[in-house]
Tab-separated table of C-alpha atoms and ligand atoms in Angstrom:
chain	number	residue	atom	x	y	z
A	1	UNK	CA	10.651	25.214	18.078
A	2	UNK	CA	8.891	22.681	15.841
A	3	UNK	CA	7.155	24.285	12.806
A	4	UNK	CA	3.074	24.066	12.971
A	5	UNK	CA	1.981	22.538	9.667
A	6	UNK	CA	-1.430	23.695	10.689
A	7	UNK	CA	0.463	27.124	10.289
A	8	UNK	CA	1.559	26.481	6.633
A	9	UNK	CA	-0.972	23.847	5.128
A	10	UNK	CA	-4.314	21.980	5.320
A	11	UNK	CA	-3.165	19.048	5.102
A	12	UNK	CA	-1.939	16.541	7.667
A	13	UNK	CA	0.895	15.526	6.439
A	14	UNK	CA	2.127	18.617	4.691
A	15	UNK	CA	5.303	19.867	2.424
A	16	UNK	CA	8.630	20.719	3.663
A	17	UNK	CA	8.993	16.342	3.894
A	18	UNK	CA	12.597	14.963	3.243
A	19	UNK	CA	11.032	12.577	0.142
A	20	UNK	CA	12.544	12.290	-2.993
A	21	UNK	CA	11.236	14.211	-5.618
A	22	UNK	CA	8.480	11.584	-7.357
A	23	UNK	CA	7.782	9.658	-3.942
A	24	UNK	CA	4.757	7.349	-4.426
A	25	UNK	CA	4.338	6.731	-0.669
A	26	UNK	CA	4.569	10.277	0.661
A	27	UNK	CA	1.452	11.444	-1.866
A	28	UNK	CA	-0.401	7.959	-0.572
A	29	UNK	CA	0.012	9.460	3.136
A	30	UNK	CA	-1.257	12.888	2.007
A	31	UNK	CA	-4.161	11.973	0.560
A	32	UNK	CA	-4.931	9.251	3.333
A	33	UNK	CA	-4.229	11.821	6.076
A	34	UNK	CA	-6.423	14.376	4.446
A	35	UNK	CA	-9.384	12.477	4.075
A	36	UNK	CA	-8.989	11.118	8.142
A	37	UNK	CA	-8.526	14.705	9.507
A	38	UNK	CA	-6.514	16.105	12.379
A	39	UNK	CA	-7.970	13.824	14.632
A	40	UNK	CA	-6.358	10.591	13.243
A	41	UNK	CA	-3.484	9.085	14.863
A	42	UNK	CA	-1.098	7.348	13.167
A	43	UNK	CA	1.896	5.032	13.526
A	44	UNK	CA	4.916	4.422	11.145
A	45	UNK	CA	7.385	2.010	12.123
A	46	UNK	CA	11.000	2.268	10.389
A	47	UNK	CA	10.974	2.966	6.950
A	48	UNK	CA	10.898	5.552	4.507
A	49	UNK	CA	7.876	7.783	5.478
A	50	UNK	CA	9.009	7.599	8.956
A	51	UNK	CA	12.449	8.689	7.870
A	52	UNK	CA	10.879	11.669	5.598
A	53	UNK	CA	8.608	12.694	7.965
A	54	UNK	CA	9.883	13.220	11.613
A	55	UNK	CA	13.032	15.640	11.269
A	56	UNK	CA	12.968	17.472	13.941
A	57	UNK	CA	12.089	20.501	13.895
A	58	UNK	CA	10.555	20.101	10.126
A	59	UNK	CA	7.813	17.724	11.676
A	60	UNK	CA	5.813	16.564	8.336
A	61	UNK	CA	2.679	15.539	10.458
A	62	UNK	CA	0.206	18.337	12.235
A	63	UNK	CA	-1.885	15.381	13.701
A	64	UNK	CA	-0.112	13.079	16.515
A	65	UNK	CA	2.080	10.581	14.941
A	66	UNK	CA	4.712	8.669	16.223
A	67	UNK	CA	7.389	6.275	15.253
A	68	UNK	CA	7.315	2.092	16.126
A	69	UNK	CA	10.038	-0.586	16.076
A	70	UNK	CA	10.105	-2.226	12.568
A	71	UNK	CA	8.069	-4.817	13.137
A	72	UNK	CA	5.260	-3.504	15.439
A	73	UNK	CA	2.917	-1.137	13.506
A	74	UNK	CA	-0.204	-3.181	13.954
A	75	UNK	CA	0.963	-3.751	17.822
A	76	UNK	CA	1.393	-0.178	18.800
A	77	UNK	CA	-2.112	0.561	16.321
A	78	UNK	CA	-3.819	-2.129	19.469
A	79	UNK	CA	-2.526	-0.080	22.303
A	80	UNK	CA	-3.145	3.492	20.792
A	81	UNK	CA	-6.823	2.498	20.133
A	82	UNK	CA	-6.861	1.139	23.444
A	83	UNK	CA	-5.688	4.140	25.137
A	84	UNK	CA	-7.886	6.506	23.377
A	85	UNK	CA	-10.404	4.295	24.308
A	86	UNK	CA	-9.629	4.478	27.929
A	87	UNK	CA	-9.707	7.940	27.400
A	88	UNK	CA	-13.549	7.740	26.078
A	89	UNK	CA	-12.604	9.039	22.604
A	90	UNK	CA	-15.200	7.949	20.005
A	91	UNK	CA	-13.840	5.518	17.105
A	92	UNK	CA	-16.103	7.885	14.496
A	93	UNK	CA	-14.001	10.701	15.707
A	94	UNK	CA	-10.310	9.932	15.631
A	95	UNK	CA	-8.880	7.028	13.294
A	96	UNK	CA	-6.732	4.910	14.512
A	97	UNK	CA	-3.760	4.508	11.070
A	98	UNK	CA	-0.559	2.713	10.506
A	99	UNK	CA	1.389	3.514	7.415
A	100	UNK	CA	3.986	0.588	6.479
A	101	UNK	CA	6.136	-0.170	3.604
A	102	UNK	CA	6.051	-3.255	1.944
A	103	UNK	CA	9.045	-4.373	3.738
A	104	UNK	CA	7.258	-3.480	6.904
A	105	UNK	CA	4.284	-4.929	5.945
A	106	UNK	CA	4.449	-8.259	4.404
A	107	UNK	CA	7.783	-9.418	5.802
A	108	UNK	CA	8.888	-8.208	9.519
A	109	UNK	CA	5.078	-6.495	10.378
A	110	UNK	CA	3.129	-9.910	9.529
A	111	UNK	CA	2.885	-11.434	12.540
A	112	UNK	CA	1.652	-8.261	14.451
A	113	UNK	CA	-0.997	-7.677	11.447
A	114	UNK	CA	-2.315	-10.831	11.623
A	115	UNK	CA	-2.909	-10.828	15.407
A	116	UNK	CA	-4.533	-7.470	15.193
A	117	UNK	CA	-6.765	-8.788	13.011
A	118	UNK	CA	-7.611	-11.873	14.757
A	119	UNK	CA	-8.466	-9.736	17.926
A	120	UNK	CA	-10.546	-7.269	15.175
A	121	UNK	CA	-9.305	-4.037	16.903
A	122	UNK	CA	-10.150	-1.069	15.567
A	123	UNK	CA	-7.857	-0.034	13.605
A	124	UNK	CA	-6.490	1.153	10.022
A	125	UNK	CA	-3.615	-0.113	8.660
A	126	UNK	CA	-2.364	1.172	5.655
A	127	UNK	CA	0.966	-0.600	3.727
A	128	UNK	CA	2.261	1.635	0.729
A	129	UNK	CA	3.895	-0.648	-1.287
A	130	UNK	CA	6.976	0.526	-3.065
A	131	UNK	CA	8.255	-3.014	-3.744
A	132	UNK	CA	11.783	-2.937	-1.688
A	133	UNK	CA	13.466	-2.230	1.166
A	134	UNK	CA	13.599	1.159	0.034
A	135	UNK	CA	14.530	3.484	2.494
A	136	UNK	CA	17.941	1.325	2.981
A	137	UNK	CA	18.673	1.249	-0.042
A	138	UNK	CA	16.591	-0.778	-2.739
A	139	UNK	CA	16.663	-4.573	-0.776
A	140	UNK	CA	14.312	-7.716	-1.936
A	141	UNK	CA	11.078	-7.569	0.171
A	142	UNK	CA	8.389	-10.767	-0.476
A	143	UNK	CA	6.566	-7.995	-2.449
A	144	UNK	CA	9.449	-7.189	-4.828
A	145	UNK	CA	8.029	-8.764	-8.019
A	146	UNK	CA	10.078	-11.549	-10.054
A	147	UNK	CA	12.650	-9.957	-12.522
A	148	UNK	CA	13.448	-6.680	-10.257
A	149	UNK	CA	17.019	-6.070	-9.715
A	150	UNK	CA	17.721	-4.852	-6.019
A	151	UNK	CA	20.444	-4.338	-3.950
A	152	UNK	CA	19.974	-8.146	-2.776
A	153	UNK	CA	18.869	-9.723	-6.443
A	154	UNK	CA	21.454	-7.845	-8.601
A	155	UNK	CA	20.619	-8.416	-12.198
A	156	UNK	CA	23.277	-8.615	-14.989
A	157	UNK	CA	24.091	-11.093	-18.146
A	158	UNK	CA	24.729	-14.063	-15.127
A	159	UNK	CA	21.424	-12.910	-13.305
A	160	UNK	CA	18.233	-11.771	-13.483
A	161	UNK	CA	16.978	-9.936	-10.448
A	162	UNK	CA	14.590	-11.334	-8.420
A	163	UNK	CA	14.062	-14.692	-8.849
A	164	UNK	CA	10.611	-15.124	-6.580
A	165	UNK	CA	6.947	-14.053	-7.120
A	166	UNK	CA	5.305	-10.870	-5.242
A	167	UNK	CA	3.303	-12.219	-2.204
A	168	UNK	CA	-0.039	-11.919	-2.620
A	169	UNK	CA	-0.651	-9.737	0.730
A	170	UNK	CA	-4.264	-8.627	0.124
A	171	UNK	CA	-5.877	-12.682	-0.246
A	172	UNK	CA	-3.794	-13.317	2.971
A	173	UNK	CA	-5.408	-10.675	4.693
A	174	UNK	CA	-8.785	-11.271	3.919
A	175	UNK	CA	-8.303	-15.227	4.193
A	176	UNK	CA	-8.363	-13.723	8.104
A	177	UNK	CA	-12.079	-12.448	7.498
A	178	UNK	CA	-10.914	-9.077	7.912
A	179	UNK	CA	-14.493	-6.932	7.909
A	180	UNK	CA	-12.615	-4.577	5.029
A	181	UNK	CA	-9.455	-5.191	2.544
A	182	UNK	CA	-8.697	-3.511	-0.309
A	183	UNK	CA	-6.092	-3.029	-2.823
A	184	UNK	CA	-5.540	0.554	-4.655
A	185	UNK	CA	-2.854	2.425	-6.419
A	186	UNK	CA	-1.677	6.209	-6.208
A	187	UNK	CA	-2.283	6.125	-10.423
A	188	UNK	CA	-6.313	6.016	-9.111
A	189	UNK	CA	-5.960	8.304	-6.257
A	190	UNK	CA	-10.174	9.341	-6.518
A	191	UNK	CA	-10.403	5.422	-5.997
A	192	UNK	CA	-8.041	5.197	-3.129
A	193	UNK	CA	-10.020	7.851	-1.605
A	194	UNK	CA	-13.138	6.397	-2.013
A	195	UNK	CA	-11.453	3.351	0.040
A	196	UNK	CA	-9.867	5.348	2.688
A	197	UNK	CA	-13.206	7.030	3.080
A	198	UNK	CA	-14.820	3.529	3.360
A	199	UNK	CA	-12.426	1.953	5.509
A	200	UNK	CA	-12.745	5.048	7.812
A	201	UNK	CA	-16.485	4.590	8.609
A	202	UNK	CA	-16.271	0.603	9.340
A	203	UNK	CA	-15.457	-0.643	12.187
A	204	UNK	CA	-13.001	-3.801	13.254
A	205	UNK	CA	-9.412	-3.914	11.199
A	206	UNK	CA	-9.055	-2.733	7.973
A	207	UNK	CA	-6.385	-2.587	5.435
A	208	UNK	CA	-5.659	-0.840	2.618
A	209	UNK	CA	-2.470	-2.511	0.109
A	210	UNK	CA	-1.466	0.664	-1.665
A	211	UNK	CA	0.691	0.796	-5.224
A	212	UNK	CA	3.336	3.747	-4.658
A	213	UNK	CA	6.105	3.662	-7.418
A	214	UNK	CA	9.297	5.008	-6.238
A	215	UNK	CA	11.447	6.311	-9.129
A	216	UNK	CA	14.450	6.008	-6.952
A	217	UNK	CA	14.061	1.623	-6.904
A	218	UNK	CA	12.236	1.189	-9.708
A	219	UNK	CA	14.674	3.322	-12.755
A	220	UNK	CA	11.487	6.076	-13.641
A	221	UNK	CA	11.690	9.662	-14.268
A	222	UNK	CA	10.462	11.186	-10.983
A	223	UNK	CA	7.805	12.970	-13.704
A	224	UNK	CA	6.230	9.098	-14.499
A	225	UNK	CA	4.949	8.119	-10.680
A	226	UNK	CA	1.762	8.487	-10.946
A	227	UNK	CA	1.621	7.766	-14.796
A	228	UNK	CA	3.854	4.292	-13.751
A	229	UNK	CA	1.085	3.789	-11.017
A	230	UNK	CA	-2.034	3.903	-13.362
A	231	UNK	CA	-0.087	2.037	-15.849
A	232	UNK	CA	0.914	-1.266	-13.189
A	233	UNK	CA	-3.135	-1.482	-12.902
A	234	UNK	CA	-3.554	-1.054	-17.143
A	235	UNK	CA	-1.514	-4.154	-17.654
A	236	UNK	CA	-3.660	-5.935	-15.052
A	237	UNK	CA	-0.231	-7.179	-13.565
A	238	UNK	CA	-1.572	-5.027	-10.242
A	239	UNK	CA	-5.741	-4.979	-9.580
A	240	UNK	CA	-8.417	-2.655	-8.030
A	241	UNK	CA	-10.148	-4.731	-5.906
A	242	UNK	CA	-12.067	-4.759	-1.915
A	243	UNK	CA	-12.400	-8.076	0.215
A	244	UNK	CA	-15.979	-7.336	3.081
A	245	UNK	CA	-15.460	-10.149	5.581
A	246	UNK	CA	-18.902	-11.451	6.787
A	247	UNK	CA	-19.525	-8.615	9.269
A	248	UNK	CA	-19.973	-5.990	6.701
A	249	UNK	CA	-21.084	-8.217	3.493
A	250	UNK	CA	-23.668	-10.401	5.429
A	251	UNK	CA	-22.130	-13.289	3.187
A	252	UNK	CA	-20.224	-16.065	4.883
A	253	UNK	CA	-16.645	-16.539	4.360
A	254	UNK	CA	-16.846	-12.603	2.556
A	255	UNK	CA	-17.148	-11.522	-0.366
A	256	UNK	CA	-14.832	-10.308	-2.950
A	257	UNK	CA	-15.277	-7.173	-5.543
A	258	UNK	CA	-13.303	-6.491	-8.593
A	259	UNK	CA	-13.657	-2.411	-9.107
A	260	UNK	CA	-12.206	-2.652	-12.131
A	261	UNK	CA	-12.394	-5.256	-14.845
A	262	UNK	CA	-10.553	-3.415	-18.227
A	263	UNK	CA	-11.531	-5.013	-22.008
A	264	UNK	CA	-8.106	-4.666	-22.920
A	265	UNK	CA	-4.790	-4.418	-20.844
A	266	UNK	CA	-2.224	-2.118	-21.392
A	267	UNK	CA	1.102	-3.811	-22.797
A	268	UNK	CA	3.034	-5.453	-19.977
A	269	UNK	CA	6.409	-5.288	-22.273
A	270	UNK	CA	6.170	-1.814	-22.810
A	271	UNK	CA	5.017	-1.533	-18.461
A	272	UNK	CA	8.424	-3.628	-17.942
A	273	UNK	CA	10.813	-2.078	-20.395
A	274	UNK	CA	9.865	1.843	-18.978
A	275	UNK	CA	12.211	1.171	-15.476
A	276	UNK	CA	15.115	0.288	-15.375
A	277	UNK	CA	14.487	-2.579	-12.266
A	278	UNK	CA	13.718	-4.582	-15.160
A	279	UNK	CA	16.244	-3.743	-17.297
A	280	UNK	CA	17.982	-7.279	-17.707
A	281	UNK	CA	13.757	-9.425	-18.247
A	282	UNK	CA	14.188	-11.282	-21.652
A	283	UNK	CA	11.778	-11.452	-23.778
A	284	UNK	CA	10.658	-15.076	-22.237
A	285	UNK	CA	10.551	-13.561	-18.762
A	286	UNK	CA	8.078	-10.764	-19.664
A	287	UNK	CA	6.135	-13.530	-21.473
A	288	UNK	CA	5.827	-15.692	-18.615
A	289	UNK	CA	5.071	-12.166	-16.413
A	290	UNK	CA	2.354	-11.715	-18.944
A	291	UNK	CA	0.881	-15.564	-18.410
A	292	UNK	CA	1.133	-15.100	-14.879
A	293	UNK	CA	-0.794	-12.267	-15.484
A	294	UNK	CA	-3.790	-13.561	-17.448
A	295	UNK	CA	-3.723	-16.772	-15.052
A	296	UNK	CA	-4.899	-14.351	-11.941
A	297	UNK	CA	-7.515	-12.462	-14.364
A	298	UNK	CA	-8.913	-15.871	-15.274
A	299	UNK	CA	-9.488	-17.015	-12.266
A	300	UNK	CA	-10.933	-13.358	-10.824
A	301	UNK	CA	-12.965	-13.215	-13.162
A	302	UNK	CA	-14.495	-16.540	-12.015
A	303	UNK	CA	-14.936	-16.545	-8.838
A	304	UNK	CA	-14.805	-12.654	-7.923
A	305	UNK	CA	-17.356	-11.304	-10.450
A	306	UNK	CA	-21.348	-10.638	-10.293
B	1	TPP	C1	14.512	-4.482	13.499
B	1	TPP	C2	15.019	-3.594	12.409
B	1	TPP	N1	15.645	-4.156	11.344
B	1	TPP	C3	16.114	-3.385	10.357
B	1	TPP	C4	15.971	-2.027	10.408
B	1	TPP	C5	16.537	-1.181	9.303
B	1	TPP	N2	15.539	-0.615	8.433
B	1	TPP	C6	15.049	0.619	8.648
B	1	TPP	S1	13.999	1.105	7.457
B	1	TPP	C7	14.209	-0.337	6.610
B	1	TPP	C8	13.537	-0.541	5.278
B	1	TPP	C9	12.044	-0.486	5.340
B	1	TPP	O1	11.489	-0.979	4.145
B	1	TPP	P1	9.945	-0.939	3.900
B	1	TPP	O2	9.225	-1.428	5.088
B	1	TPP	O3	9.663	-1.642	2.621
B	1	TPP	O4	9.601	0.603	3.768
B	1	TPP	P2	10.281	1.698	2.781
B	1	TPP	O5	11.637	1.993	3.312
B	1	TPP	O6	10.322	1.110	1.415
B	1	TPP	O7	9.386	2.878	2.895
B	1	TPP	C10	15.086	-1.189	7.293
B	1	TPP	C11	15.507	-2.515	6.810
B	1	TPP	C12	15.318	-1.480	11.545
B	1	TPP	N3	15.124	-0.168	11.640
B	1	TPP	N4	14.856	-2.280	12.517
């Protein structure tokens, strides 16, 4: 018989998971899950939460959950919301949520995200982004960010990881006029709340682009997650920000907020030299991280501000 997690915990998505020990994404899902309630309904397609979550009979999830093909998430969110629809549930009472690795996400899940969005159904969708393929094994996603050595951009005295820049996933999104986007990172969990909380009570698509360090991928103590997650938004080199399309700002085209705009970033060397993805960066390479870096404040600060 499956175990009842409403036996053992409050939460939704509960201990007794098959994560690693340190697992960014699986403390994003808790704290997402317990803020929308037994009521919410979510989807995972192929990844490592699904993996963690569904072993039979140690079922992770006490609300209904279920697993989609890789590259549907943001379909099977449409026909869920749909169906509970049909059944005359009320929106306020039972989220619709997808959870989606980066992987998931920004590569194979695109095209079905984008078209949910387009039709504005009314859904959440949620992409924790661990920057790889993780759950097979540490591959190059278009979020894996330039100098990380995966399985697929080794990194040695010959090479230097990966050789492209990390998508930037949240501007594509709201370039749709999404009615809510927002970035966030498990280092800021009362923030990431406050964002889950928000996207919960609008309605229309909304998306939440989550930081969740794995320690596994990224070379970290399995002690530094969260520490490694407030430190990637320090440096600047990841940012706090939300994206209201016109239907919840009023303003056309949307508006964009910066929630947090630090004096003084933390050191990116000392960010990039702490895992051990980045092990092989020269000294020129985590230069030219850091003037990518003050490039996308500049222009933030410009145009997002006031
Ligand atoms: C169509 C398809 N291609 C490939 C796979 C194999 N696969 C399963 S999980 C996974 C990695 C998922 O990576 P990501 O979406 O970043 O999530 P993470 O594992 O990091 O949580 C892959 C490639 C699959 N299940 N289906």
């Amino acid at each position: 018989m499956a175990v009842n997690a409403k036996n053992i915990s409050d939460d939704e998505f509960f201990f007794g998971h098959k994560a690693c020990a340190g697992c960014g994404g699986s403390l994003a899902l808790r704290a997402a899950l317990k803020v929308l309630g037994p009521n919410a309904v979510a989807a995972l397609p192929a990844g490592c939460m699904s993996a963690v979550g569904f072993n039979f009979p140690q079922l992770a999830f006490a609300n209904n959950a279920m697993i989609t093909p890789f590259a549907a998430t943001a379909s099977v969110l449409t026909g869920i919301e749909a169906g509970l629809r049909a059944q005359g549930k009320k929106p306020d009472d039972c989220t619709v949520v997808g959870f989606a690795g980066d992987g998931g996400t920004a590569d194979i899940g695109l095209q079905a995200l984008s078209g949910a969005i387009d039709r504005n159904d009314d859904v959440l969708y949620i992409c924790y982004d661990n920057e790889a393929y993780m759950n097979t094994g540490i591959q190059k996603s278009s979020l894996t960010p330039f100098g990380a050595k995966t399985t697929t951009t080794p990194a040695g005295s010959n090479t230097r990881g990966c050789l492209t820049q990390k998508k930037n996933l949240f501007e594509i999104v709201a370039a749709h006029g999404i009615p809510y986007a927002a970035t966030a990172s498990i280092g800021y969990l009362n923030d990431f709340i406050r964002k889950v909380e928000r996207a919960r009570d609008i309605r229309g698509t909304r998306y939440i682009h989550v930081i969740a360090p794995c320690p596994t991928g990224w070379g970290c103590g399995v002690d530094e997650t969260v520490d490694i997650a407030k430190d990637i938004v320090d440096t600047g080199l990841w940012y706090l920000a939300e994206y209201e399309g016109e239907q919840v700002s009023g303003v056309p085209g949307g508006r964009f907020k910066l929630n947090r705009d630090p004096k003084e970033f933390a050191s990116v060397d000392a960010y990039l030299r702490r895992q051990g993805r980045f092990k092989a960066l020269t000294d020129e390479d985590a230069a030219a991280v850091e003037a990518g870096r003050d490039a996308k404040w500049e222009a933030m600060r410009r145009d997002w501000r006031g």
